[in-house]
Amino acid sequence: MKYDLVFEGGGAKGMIFVGAMKEFEARGHTHGRVMGTSAGAITAALLAAGYSNEEMMAALEEQEEGHSIFSSFMGQPGPFSEDTIQDSAMRKFLEQLDLPLIPGGLEKKIDDSIVKLFATQSGFINIFSLIEDGGWFSADSFVDWITRKLNEGTFGGKQRDFGAKTLAQLYEITAVDLTLIASDITGEKILILNHRTAPHCPVVWAVRMSMNIPLLWQEVIWQQEWGLYRGKDIAGHAVVDGGMLSNFPIELFLSDEPMVTAVMGECTRDHVMGFLIDESVPVPNAPPPPEMTAQVADKKKGIDFTGLKTLQRIMHLLNTMMQAHDKMVIETFADLVVRLPAKDYGTVEFDMTDERRSALVKAGIDQMRAYLDTAELEVTSYSLGGLDEARRIANKIATRLLQ
């Protein structure tokens, strides 16, 4: 059976999707349209590029210097150019401060020294990055990794060559309808990125924008050469994680409202499946997370901002806003949702041990097996006449999201 698939965001916990897809494919099922947010965007993009489950499993196991390749995604920011430093918000703020009894020339030198310290020194450069670029870490290594993955292996008997392709070019080659969700925080609206809405946006950067957890990674600025979004110029807009506005927009695949189909294409398939990361359900036989080793701590270099209470409050507020919308969607379409356990797994636990990763992947396999056993008995989720009502609700939620 062919399903349209929706993958929720969840950072490192998204590794469970590989296990769920292993069982999905083993049952002979295939995908039609694919959509993802944040970590789900990575999975959706790789599926659109024709990745097999074996290839995705190999990607999970990839290491660099004895650690998971994913741990490198939280990279040190910088270096910052001299022009960036001199034109920085921090520099301008210090200029406004008048130090009593300090001559103007000396005060300027003090300001320059302070800004230089924050912009160049380990332990301070993350603060500078957070103030200037909206994120504690750089994701340059992620961009390198996803580009490499989109160029590895074969598709249709030929070497993959999707690392520099746009969303329109990927669709033209693969015929897979890929949608990635991001948040335009300058325009204060959701971005639904696909070959219809943003044809000239590079696939790599569409994924990068969708996975960009606010405060954690530097914001992405929409570039002029990426073209228009739904006919509008958003060059210069800052874009972050799609989960800020919708982490699980399954309603976009179920709605047949003209406003929605203009963005998503015609609603042609009744079989839709959502992959939800459920943090309330424990992972069977999962070993506890180990204490961070000195080696890993040194690799991360810098202060761990996640322990700061102010930033924790901000993250809790963001989570609450995201869940308010998605909770209603999940409850409405519960029959279409595979709840994948992830309790006690961290969003940024990218360097999880082999044992914890294996337990998470196995939980994905087992949960998908249980879901499909039930779904196959019922034939389809809405086989008893509930599809029209589901579409009515989906239309209401989807149009509200787009507005």
C-alpha positions as a LaTeX table, in Angstrom:
\begin{tabular}{lrrr}
\hline
Residue & $x$ (\AA) & $y$ (\AA) & $z$ (\AA) \\
\hline
Met1 & 0.00 & 0.00 & 0.00 \\
Lys2 & 1.19 & 3.54 & $-0.74$ \\
Tyr3 & 1.05 & 6.11 & 2.06 \\
Asp4 & 1.70 & 9.81 & 2.29 \\
Leu5 & 4.12 & 10.12 & 5.21 \\
Val6 & 4.55 & 12.90 & 7.78 \\
Phe7 & 7.59 & 13.00 & 10.10 \\
Glu8 & 7.58 & 15.04 & 13.30 \\
Gly9 & 10.55 & 17.00 & 14.58 \\
Gly10 & 12.50 & 15.84 & 17.61 \\
Gly11 & 16.23 & 16.32 & 17.16 \\
Ala12 & 18.32 & 13.23 & 17.92 \\
Lys13 & 15.17 & 11.31 & 18.83 \\
Gly14 & 14.35 & 11.29 & 15.11 \\
Met15 & 16.73 & 8.33 & 14.78 \\
Ile16 & 13.72 & 6.20 & 15.71 \\
Phe17 & 12.25 & 6.91 & 12.25 \\
Val18 & 14.85 & 4.59 & 10.72 \\
Gly19 & 13.53 & 1.67 & 12.75 \\
Ala20 & 9.92 & 2.51 & 11.97 \\
Met21 & 10.68 & 2.73 & 8.24 \\
Lys22 & 12.48 & $-0.62$ & 8.33 \\
Glu23 & 9.28 & $-2.38$ & 9.38 \\
Phe24 & 7.18 & $-0.19$ & 7.07 \\
Glu25 & 9.24 & $-1.27$ & 4.05 \\
Ala26 & 9.43 & $-4.90$ & 5.22 \\
Arg27 & 5.62 & $-5.06$ & 5.00 \\
Gly28 & 5.82 & $-4.05$ & 1.35 \\
His29 & 4.48 & $-0.53$ & 1.85 \\
Thr30 & 5.77 & 2.44 & $-0.15$ \\
His31 & 5.52 & 6.20 & 0.17 \\
Gly32 & 3.87 & 8.81 & $-1.98$ \\
Arg33 & 4.24 & 12.38 & $-0.78$ \\
Val34 & 6.63 & 12.95 & 2.12 \\
Met35 & 6.67 & 15.83 & 4.58 \\
Gly36 & 8.87 & 16.58 & 7.55 \\
Thr37 & 9.70 & 19.14 & 10.18 \\
Ser38 & 13.13 & 19.55 & 11.81 \\
Ala39 & 14.55 & 16.03 & 12.33 \\
Gly40 & 11.63 & 14.77 & 10.27 \\
Ala41 & 12.78 & 17.01 & 7.43 \\
Ile42 & 16.07 & 15.11 & 7.27 \\
Thr43 & 14.25 & 11.78 & 7.02 \\
Ala44 & 11.79 & 13.11 & 4.43 \\
Ala45 & 14.57 & 14.58 & 2.28 \\
Leu46 & 16.58 & 11.34 & 2.29 \\
Leu47 & 13.47 & 9.35 & 1.36 \\
Ala48 & 12.79 & 11.77 & $-1.49$ \\
Ala49 & 16.37 & 11.20 & $-2.65$ \\
Gly50 & 15.65 & 7.46 & $-2.83$ \\
Tyr51 & 17.47 & 6.35 & 0.31 \\
Ser52 & 16.90 & 2.73 & 1.28 \\
Asn53 & 16.56 & 1.67 & 4.88 \\
Glu54 & 20.02 & 0.10 & 4.72 \\
Glu55 & 21.50 & 3.42 & 3.61 \\
Met56 & 19.70 & 5.28 & 6.38 \\
Met57 & 20.90 & 2.77 & 8.96 \\
Ala58 & 24.47 & 3.22 & 7.71 \\
Ala59 & 24.07 & 6.98 & 8.10 \\
Leu60 & 23.03 & 6.49 & 11.74 \\
Glu61 & 26.17 & 4.50 & 12.44 \\
Glu62 & 28.58 & 6.94 & 10.79 \\
Gln63 & 31.36 & 8.15 & 13.09 \\
Glu64 & 34.02 & 10.83 & 13.12 \\
Glu65 & 37.01 & 10.64 & 15.48 \\
Gly66 & 35.33 & 7.90 & 17.49 \\
His67 & 32.04 & 9.76 & 17.97 \\
Ser68 & 28.74 & 9.85 & 16.14 \\
Ile69 & 28.93 & 12.17 & 13.16 \\
Phe70 & 25.81 & 13.85 & 14.52 \\
Ser71 & 27.71 & 15.23 & 17.53 \\
Ser72 & 29.64 & 17.45 & 15.12 \\
Phe73 & 26.41 & 19.23 & 14.17 \\
Met74 & 26.77 & 21.43 & 17.26 \\
Gly75 & 29.88 & 23.15 & 15.95 \\
Gln76 & 31.80 & 26.17 & 17.13 \\
Pro77 & 30.59 & 29.37 & 15.43 \\
Gly78 & 32.86 & 31.73 & 13.58 \\
Pro79 & 35.32 & 32.90 & 12.61 \\
Phe80 & 33.64 & 36.29 & 12.32 \\
Ser81 & 35.02 & 38.88 & 9.92 \\
Glu82 & 36.32 & 42.21 & 11.15 \\
Asp83 & 33.43 & 43.97 & 9.41 \\
Thr84 & 30.92 & 41.72 & 11.18 \\
Ile85 & 32.55 & 42.41 & 14.54 \\
Gln86 & 32.65 & 46.18 & 14.05 \\
Asp87 & 29.04 & 46.28 & 12.79 \\
Ser88 & 27.75 & 43.95 & 15.49 \\
Ala89 & 24.85 & 44.67 & 17.82 \\
Met90 & 27.19 & 44.09 & 20.76 \\
Arg91 & 29.60 & 46.74 & 19.46 \\
Lys92 & 26.79 & 49.25 & 18.98 \\
Phe93 & 25.45 & 48.55 & 22.47 \\
Leu94 & 28.85 & 49.19 & 24.04 \\
Glu95 & 29.15 & 52.45 & 22.12 \\
Gln96 & 26.00 & 53.67 & 23.85 \\
Leu97 & 27.46 & 53.04 & 27.30 \\
Asp98 & 29.30 & 56.00 & 28.76 \\
Leu99 & 31.97 & 54.96 & 31.23 \\
Pro100 & 32.47 & 57.82 & 33.71 \\
Leu101 & 35.95 & 59.32 & 34.00 \\
Ile102 & 37.19 & 57.31 & 30.99 \\
Pro103 & 38.44 & 59.37 & 28.02 \\
Gly104 & 36.59 & 58.72 & 24.77 \\
Gly105 & 39.62 & 57.32 & 22.95 \\
Leu106 & 40.40 & 54.89 & 25.76 \\
Glu107 & 36.74 & 53.89 & 26.07 \\
Lys108 & 36.68 & 52.99 & 22.37 \\
Lys109 & 39.73 & 50.76 & 22.86 \\
Ile110 & 38.03 & 49.07 & 25.83 \\
Asp111 & 34.87 & 48.50 & 23.74 \\
Asp112 & 36.95 & 47.06 & 20.90 \\
Ser113 & 38.76 & 44.71 & 23.30 \\
Ile114 & 35.53 & 43.44 & 24.82 \\
Val115 & 33.88 & 42.78 & 21.46 \\
Lys116 & 37.06 & 41.15 & 20.15 \\
Leu117 & 37.14 & 38.87 & 23.20 \\
Phe118 & 33.55 & 37.69 & 22.65 \\
Ala119 & 33.94 & 37.32 & 18.90 \\
Thr120 & 37.14 & 35.28 & 18.94 \\
Gln121 & 37.69 & 33.44 & 22.21 \\
Ser122 & 36.38 & 29.98 & 23.05 \\
Gly123 & 33.74 & 30.15 & 25.76 \\
Phe124 & 32.69 & 33.64 & 24.67 \\
Ile125 & 32.25 & 33.21 & 20.94 \\
Asn126 & 29.03 & 31.23 & 21.51 \\
Ile127 & 27.54 & 34.20 & 23.33 \\
Phe128 & 28.52 & 36.49 & 20.46 \\
Ser129 & 26.93 & 34.05 & 18.00 \\
Leu130 & 23.73 & 33.89 & 20.05 \\
Ile131 & 23.44 & 37.69 & 20.16 \\
Glu132 & 24.36 & 38.32 & 16.53 \\
Asp133 & 23.07 & 35.23 & 14.69 \\
Gly134 & 20.40 & 33.87 & 17.04 \\
Gly135 & 22.11 & 30.57 & 17.85 \\
Trp136 & 24.72 & 29.17 & 20.23 \\
Phe137 & 26.17 & 26.74 & 17.69 \\
Ser138 & 27.04 & 26.72 & 14.02 \\
Ala139 & 25.45 & 24.05 & 11.82 \\
Asp140 & 28.06 & 24.26 & 9.06 \\
Ser141 & 29.04 & 20.63 & 9.60 \\
Phe142 & 25.39 & 19.61 & 9.18 \\
Val143 & 25.23 & 21.43 & 5.84 \\
Asp144 & 28.38 & 19.59 & 4.75 \\
Trp145 & 26.93 & 16.25 & 5.91 \\
Ile146 & 23.49 & 16.55 & 4.28 \\
Thr147 & 25.12 & 17.78 & 1.06 \\
Arg148 & 27.40 & 14.75 & 1.06 \\
Lys149 & 24.51 & 12.38 & 1.77 \\
Leu150 & 22.49 & 13.79 & $-1.11$ \\
Asn151 & 25.44 & 13.04 & $-3.40$ \\
Glu152 & 26.27 & 9.54 & $-2.11$ \\
Gly153 & 25.03 & 6.25 & $-3.50$ \\
Thr154 & 22.90 & 5.80 & $-6.57$ \\
Phe155 & 19.43 & 6.75 & $-7.75$ \\
Gly156 & 17.89 & 5.11 & $-10.79$ \\
Gly157 & 21.17 & 3.40 & $-11.56$ \\
Lys158 & 23.14 & 6.66 & $-11.59$ \\
Gln159 & 25.27 & 8.47 & $-9.04$ \\
Arg160 & 23.17 & 10.67 & $-6.78$ \\
Asp161 & 23.72 & 14.31 & $-7.53$ \\
Phe162 & 21.16 & 16.15 & $-5.42$ \\
Gly163 & 23.46 & 18.13 & $-3.13$ \\
Ala164 & 23.24 & 21.28 & $-5.25$ \\
Lys165 & 19.72 & 20.76 & $-6.59$ \\
Thr166 & 16.72 & 22.96 & $-5.91$ \\
Leu167 & 13.36 & 21.66 & $-4.74$ \\
Ala168 & 12.03 & 21.93 & $-8.29$ \\
Gln169 & 15.01 & 20.09 & $-9.74$ \\
Leu170 & 14.73 & 17.29 & $-7.17$ \\
Tyr171 & 11.06 & 16.81 & $-8.01$ \\
Glu172 & 11.78 & 16.82 & $-11.74$ \\
Ile173 & 14.35 & 14.05 & $-11.33$ \\
Thr174 & 12.68 & 11.88 & $-8.67$ \\
Ala175 & 8.95 & 12.68 & $-9.07$ \\
Val176 & 8.75 & 12.53 & $-5.25$ \\
Asp177 & 6.62 & 15.31 & $-3.77$ \\
Leu178 & 8.75 & 16.60 & $-0.85$ \\
Thr179 & 7.52 & 19.25 & 1.60 \\
Leu180 & 9.59 & 20.70 & 4.45 \\
Ile181 & 8.24 & 22.97 & 7.17 \\
Ala182 & 10.10 & 26.05 & 8.44 \\
Ser183 & 9.28 & 29.26 & 10.32 \\
Asp184 & 9.90 & 32.74 & 8.93 \\
Ile185 & 10.44 & 34.72 & 12.14 \\
Thr186 & 10.89 & 38.00 & 10.27 \\
Gly187 & 7.61 & 37.65 & 8.41 \\
Glu188 & 6.03 & 35.83 & 11.38 \\
Lys189 & 4.58 & 33.02 & 9.29 \\
Ile190 & 4.98 & 29.36 & 8.47 \\
Leu191 & 6.95 & 28.36 & 5.38 \\
Ile192 & 5.76 & 25.26 & 3.54 \\
Leu193 & 8.69 & 24.56 & 1.27 \\
Asn194 & 8.22 & 22.43 & $-1.84$ \\
His195 & 8.59 & 22.62 & $-5.61$ \\
Arg196 & 5.38 & 24.67 & $-5.87$ \\
Thr197 & 6.02 & 27.29 & $-3.20$ \\
Ala198 & 9.81 & 27.74 & $-3.38$ \\
Pro199 & 11.03 & 26.05 & $-6.57$ \\
His200 & 14.46 & 27.72 & $-6.57$ \\
Cys201 & 15.28 & 27.03 & $-2.90$ \\
Pro202 & 18.15 & 24.51 & $-2.58$ \\
Val203 & 17.10 & 21.23 & $-0.99$ \\
Val204 & 20.06 & 21.38 & 1.42 \\
Trp205 & 19.05 & 24.79 & 2.72 \\
Ala206 & 15.38 & 23.87 & 2.96 \\
Val207 & 16.40 & 21.03 & 5.29 \\
Arg208 & 18.82 & 23.31 & 7.15 \\
Met209 & 16.08 & 25.87 & 7.79 \\
Ser210 & 13.58 & 23.26 & 8.95 \\
Met211 & 15.97 & 21.63 & 11.46 \\
Asn212 & 17.18 & 24.91 & 12.95 \\
Ile213 & 16.14 & 24.71 & 16.62 \\
Pro214 & 15.84 & 28.34 & 17.83 \\
Leu215 & 18.67 & 29.53 & 20.09 \\
Leu216 & 20.57 & 26.29 & 19.54 \\
Trp217 & 21.71 & 26.90 & 15.94 \\
Gln218 & 22.32 & 30.14 & 14.07 \\
Glu219 & 19.37 & 31.46 & 12.11 \\
Val220 & 19.35 & 31.01 & 8.35 \\
Ile221 & 18.89 & 34.14 & 6.24 \\
Trp222 & 16.88 & 33.62 & 3.06 \\
Gln223 & 19.11 & 34.47 & 0.11 \\
Gln224 & 18.07 & 36.46 & $-2.97$ \\
Glu225 & 19.17 & 33.65 & $-5.29$ \\
Trp226 & 16.72 & 31.26 & $-3.62$ \\
Gly227 & 13.93 & 33.09 & $-5.40$ \\
Leu228 & 10.43 & 33.92 & $-4.23$ \\
Tyr229 & 8.30 & 32.09 & $-1.68$ \\
Arg230 & 4.73 & 31.75 & $-2.96$ \\
Gly231 & 5.39 & 34.69 & $-5.25$ \\
Lys232 & 6.75 & 36.98 & $-2.52$ \\
Asp233 & 10.26 & 38.28 & $-1.96$ \\
Ile234 & 11.48 & 37.19 & 1.48 \\
Ala235 & 15.19 & 37.78 & 0.89 \\
Gly236 & 16.84 & 38.80 & 4.16 \\
His237 & 14.23 & 37.11 & 6.34 \\
Ala238 & 15.49 & 34.99 & 9.24 \\
Val239 & 14.21 & 31.40 & 9.17 \\
Val240 & 14.27 & 28.76 & 11.92 \\
Asp241 & 12.78 & 25.40 & 12.90 \\
Gly242 & 9.37 & 24.66 & 11.41 \\
Gly243 & 8.30 & 23.21 & 14.75 \\
Met244 & 7.83 & 26.72 & 16.12 \\
Leu245 & 4.57 & 26.94 & 14.18 \\
Ser246 & 3.74 & 23.32 & 13.44 \\
Asn247 & 5.77 & 20.26 & 14.30 \\
Phe248 & 3.26 & 17.76 & 12.96 \\
Pro249 & 1.11 & 19.28 & 10.15 \\
Ile250 & $-0.57$ & 16.05 & 9.04 \\
Glu251 & $-3.71$ & 18.03 & 8.20 \\
Leu252 & $-1.96$ & 19.44 & 5.11 \\
Phe253 & $-2.09$ & 15.99 & 3.51 \\
Leu254 & $-5.76$ & 15.46 & 4.37 \\
Ser255 & $-7.25$ & 18.79 & 3.35 \\
Asp256 & $-8.87$ & 19.31 & $-0.05$ \\
Glu257 & $-9.43$ & 23.06 & 0.43 \\
Pro258 & $-8.27$ & 25.02 & $-2.65$ \\
Met259 & $-6.05$ & 27.25 & $-0.46$ \\
Val260 & $-4.26$ & 24.13 & 0.78 \\
Thr261 & $-4.08$ & 22.19 & $-2.46$ \\
Ala262 & $-2.53$ & 25.23 & $-4.15$ \\
Val263 & 0.40 & 24.71 & $-1.78$ \\
Met264 & 0.37 & 20.93 & $-1.34$ \\
Gly265 & $-1.05$ & 19.69 & $-4.63$ \\
Glu266 & $-4.24$ & 17.72 & $-5.09$ \\
Cys267 & $-5.39$ & 15.57 & $-2.19$ \\
Thr268 & $-5.44$ & 12.30 & $-4.11$ \\
Arg269 & $-4.72$ & 9.64 & $-1.50$ \\
Asp270 & $-6.70$ & 8.60 & 1.57 \\
His271 & $-3.83$ & 6.66 & 3.11 \\
Val272 & $-1.82$ & 8.99 & 5.31 \\
Met273 & 0.51 & 8.04 & 8.15 \\
Gly274 & 2.11 & 10.30 & 10.73 \\
Phe275 & 5.31 & 9.41 & 12.60 \\
Leu276 & 5.01 & 11.00 & 16.05 \\
Ile277 & 7.79 & 11.04 & 18.67 \\
Asp278 & 6.03 & 10.34 & 21.97 \\
Glu279 & 8.14 & 11.49 & 24.91 \\
Ser280 & 5.69 & 10.05 & 27.42 \\
Val281 & 6.33 & 6.43 & 26.37 \\
Pro282 & 9.54 & 4.74 & 27.55 \\
Val283 & 11.86 & 2.89 & 25.19 \\
Pro284 & 11.96 & $-0.79$ & 26.24 \\
Asn285 & 15.33 & $-2.00$ & 27.53 \\
Ala286 & 17.01 & 1.35 & 26.90 \\
Pro287 & 20.18 & 1.82 & 28.96 \\
Pro288 & 20.41 & 5.13 & 30.83 \\
Pro289 & 22.34 & 7.93 & 29.15 \\
Pro290 & 25.99 & 7.98 & 30.27 \\
Glu291 & 27.57 & 10.97 & 31.88 \\
Met292 & 29.19 & 13.28 & 29.36 \\
Thr293 & 32.82 & 12.28 & 29.06 \\
Ala294 & 35.59 & 14.84 & 29.25 \\
Gln295 & 36.45 & 14.03 & 25.64 \\
Val296 & 32.93 & 14.81 & 24.42 \\
Ala297 & 32.78 & 17.95 & 26.56 \\
Asp298 & 36.07 & 19.12 & 25.09 \\
Lys299 & 34.80 & 18.36 & 21.58 \\
Lys300 & 31.82 & 20.63 & 22.13 \\
Lys301 & 34.07 & 23.42 & 23.45 \\
Gly302 & 32.33 & 26.22 & 25.18 \\
Ile303 & 29.72 & 26.82 & 27.83 \\
Asp304 & 26.65 & 24.60 & 27.95 \\
Phe305 & 23.90 & 27.21 & 27.66 \\
Thr306 & 21.10 & 24.66 & 28.16 \\
Gly307 & 21.50 & 24.88 & 31.93 \\
Leu308 & 20.71 & 28.61 & 32.04 \\
Lys309 & 17.28 & 29.07 & 33.62 \\
Thr310 & 16.32 & 32.01 & 31.43 \\
Leu311 & 16.93 & 30.04 & 28.24 \\
Gln312 & 15.19 & 26.99 & 29.71 \\
Arg313 & 12.11 & 29.14 & 30.28 \\
Ile314 & 12.24 & 30.34 & 26.68 \\
Met315 & 12.51 & 26.75 & 25.41 \\
His316 & 9.57 & 25.69 & 27.58 \\
Leu317 & 7.50 & 28.56 & 26.17 \\
Leu318 & 8.39 & 27.52 & 22.62 \\
Asn319 & 7.49 & 23.89 & 23.36 \\
Thr320 & 4.15 & 24.95 & 24.86 \\
Met321 & 3.29 & 27.06 & 21.80 \\
Met322 & 4.20 & 24.24 & 19.41 \\
Gln323 & 2.26 & 21.60 & 21.31 \\
Ala324 & $-0.90$ & 23.70 & 21.63 \\
His325 & $-1.55$ & 23.46 & 17.88 \\
Asp326 & $-0.23$ & 19.97 & 17.30 \\
Lys327 & $-2.05$ & 18.43 & 20.27 \\
Met328 & $-5.41$ & 19.18 & 18.66 \\
Val329 & $-4.22$ & 17.71 & 15.35 \\
Ile330 & $-2.85$ & 14.56 & 16.98 \\
Glu331 & $-6.04$ & 13.95 & 18.93 \\
Thr332 & $-8.21$ & 14.52 & 15.86 \\
Phe333 & $-6.28$ & 12.13 & 13.62 \\
Ala334 & $-5.15$ & 9.63 & 16.26 \\
Asp335 & $-5.89$ & 6.66 & 13.98 \\
Leu336 & $-3.33$ & 7.91 & 11.48 \\
Val337 & $-0.56$ & 8.43 & 14.03 \\
Val338 & 2.19 & 5.96 & 14.89 \\
Arg339 & 3.36 & 6.90 & 18.40 \\
Leu340 & 7.07 & 6.17 & 18.62 \\
Pro341 & 8.48 & 5.95 & 22.17 \\
Ala342 & 11.31 & 8.32 & 23.14 \\
Lys343 & 11.01 & 8.98 & 26.88 \\
Asp344 & 14.30 & 10.05 & 28.51 \\
Tyr345 & 16.02 & 10.58 & 25.16 \\
Gly346 & 17.40 & 14.08 & 24.64 \\
Thr347 & 16.68 & 16.35 & 21.69 \\
Val348 & 20.41 & 17.09 & 21.37 \\
Glu349 & 21.64 & 13.63 & 22.40 \\
Phe350 & 23.45 & 13.27 & 19.10 \\
Asp351 & 26.35 & 11.31 & 20.55 \\
Met352 & 24.19 & 8.59 & 22.12 \\
Thr353 & 25.84 & 5.23 & 22.72 \\
Asp354 & 25.41 & 2.34 & 20.29 \\
Glu355 & 23.30 & 0.55 & 22.90 \\
Arg356 & 20.89 & 3.46 & 23.35 \\
Arg357 & 20.63 & 4.02 & 19.59 \\
Ser358 & 19.95 & 0.31 & 19.00 \\
Ala359 & 17.21 & 0.31 & 21.65 \\
Leu360 & 15.61 & 3.37 & 20.04 \\
Val361 & 15.71 & 1.87 & 16.55 \\
Lys362 & 14.28 & $-1.45$ & 17.80 \\
Ala363 & 11.48 & 0.43 & 19.54 \\
Gly364 & 10.65 & 2.03 & 16.20 \\
Ile365 & 10.49 & $-1.37$ & 14.53 \\
Asp366 & 8.29 & $-2.87$ & 17.25 \\
Gln367 & 5.91 & 0.08 & 17.43 \\
Met368 & 5.44 & 0.21 & 13.68 \\
Arg369 & 4.80 & $-3.53$ & 13.66 \\
Ala370 & 2.09 & $-3.13$ & 16.31 \\
Tyr371 & 0.52 & $-0.21$ & 14.44 \\
Leu372 & 0.46 & $-1.99$ & 11.09 \\
Asp373 & $-0.97$ & $-5.15$ & 12.61 \\
Thr374 & $-3.95$ & $-3.11$ & 13.77 \\
Ala375 & $-4.19$ & $-0.96$ & 10.63 \\
Glu376 & $-4.15$ & $-3.97$ & 8.32 \\
Leu377 & $-6.97$ & $-5.58$ & 10.26 \\
Glu378 & $-9.02$ & $-2.42$ & 9.80 \\
Val379 & $-8.04$ & $-2.20$ & 6.09 \\
Thr380 & $-7.90$ & 1.62 & 6.21 \\
Ser381 & $-8.20$ & 4.07 & 9.06 \\
Tyr382 & $-11.36$ & 5.67 & 7.70 \\
Ser383 & $-12.94$ & 2.70 & 5.93 \\
Leu384 & $-16.16$ & 3.00 & 7.94 \\
Gly385 & $-17.23$ & 6.34 & 6.46 \\
Gly386 & $-15.25$ & 8.75 & 8.61 \\
Leu387 & $-13.13$ & 10.18 & 5.81 \\
Asp388 & $-15.50$ & 13.05 & 4.98 \\
Glu389 & $-15.58$ & 14.20 & 8.60 \\
Ala390 & $-11.81$ & 13.91 & 8.85 \\
Arg391 & $-11.43$ & 16.04 & 5.73 \\
Arg392 & $-13.78$ & 18.68 & 7.13 \\
Ile393 & $-11.68$ & 18.96 & 10.28 \\
Ala394 & $-8.44$ & 18.89 & 8.28 \\
Asn395 & $-9.71$ & 21.72 & 6.06 \\
Lys396 & $-10.47$ & 23.87 & 9.08 \\
Ile397 & $-7.10$ & 23.30 & 10.77 \\
Ala398 & $-5.02$ & 23.53 & 7.57 \\
Thr399 & $-6.56$ & 26.79 & 6.35 \\
Arg400 & $-6.07$ & 28.32 & 9.80 \\
Leu401 & $-2.41$ & 27.28 & 9.69 \\
Leu402 & $-1.86$ & 28.87 & 6.28 \\
Gln403 & $-3.61$ & 32.07 & 7.31 \\
\hline
\end{tabular}
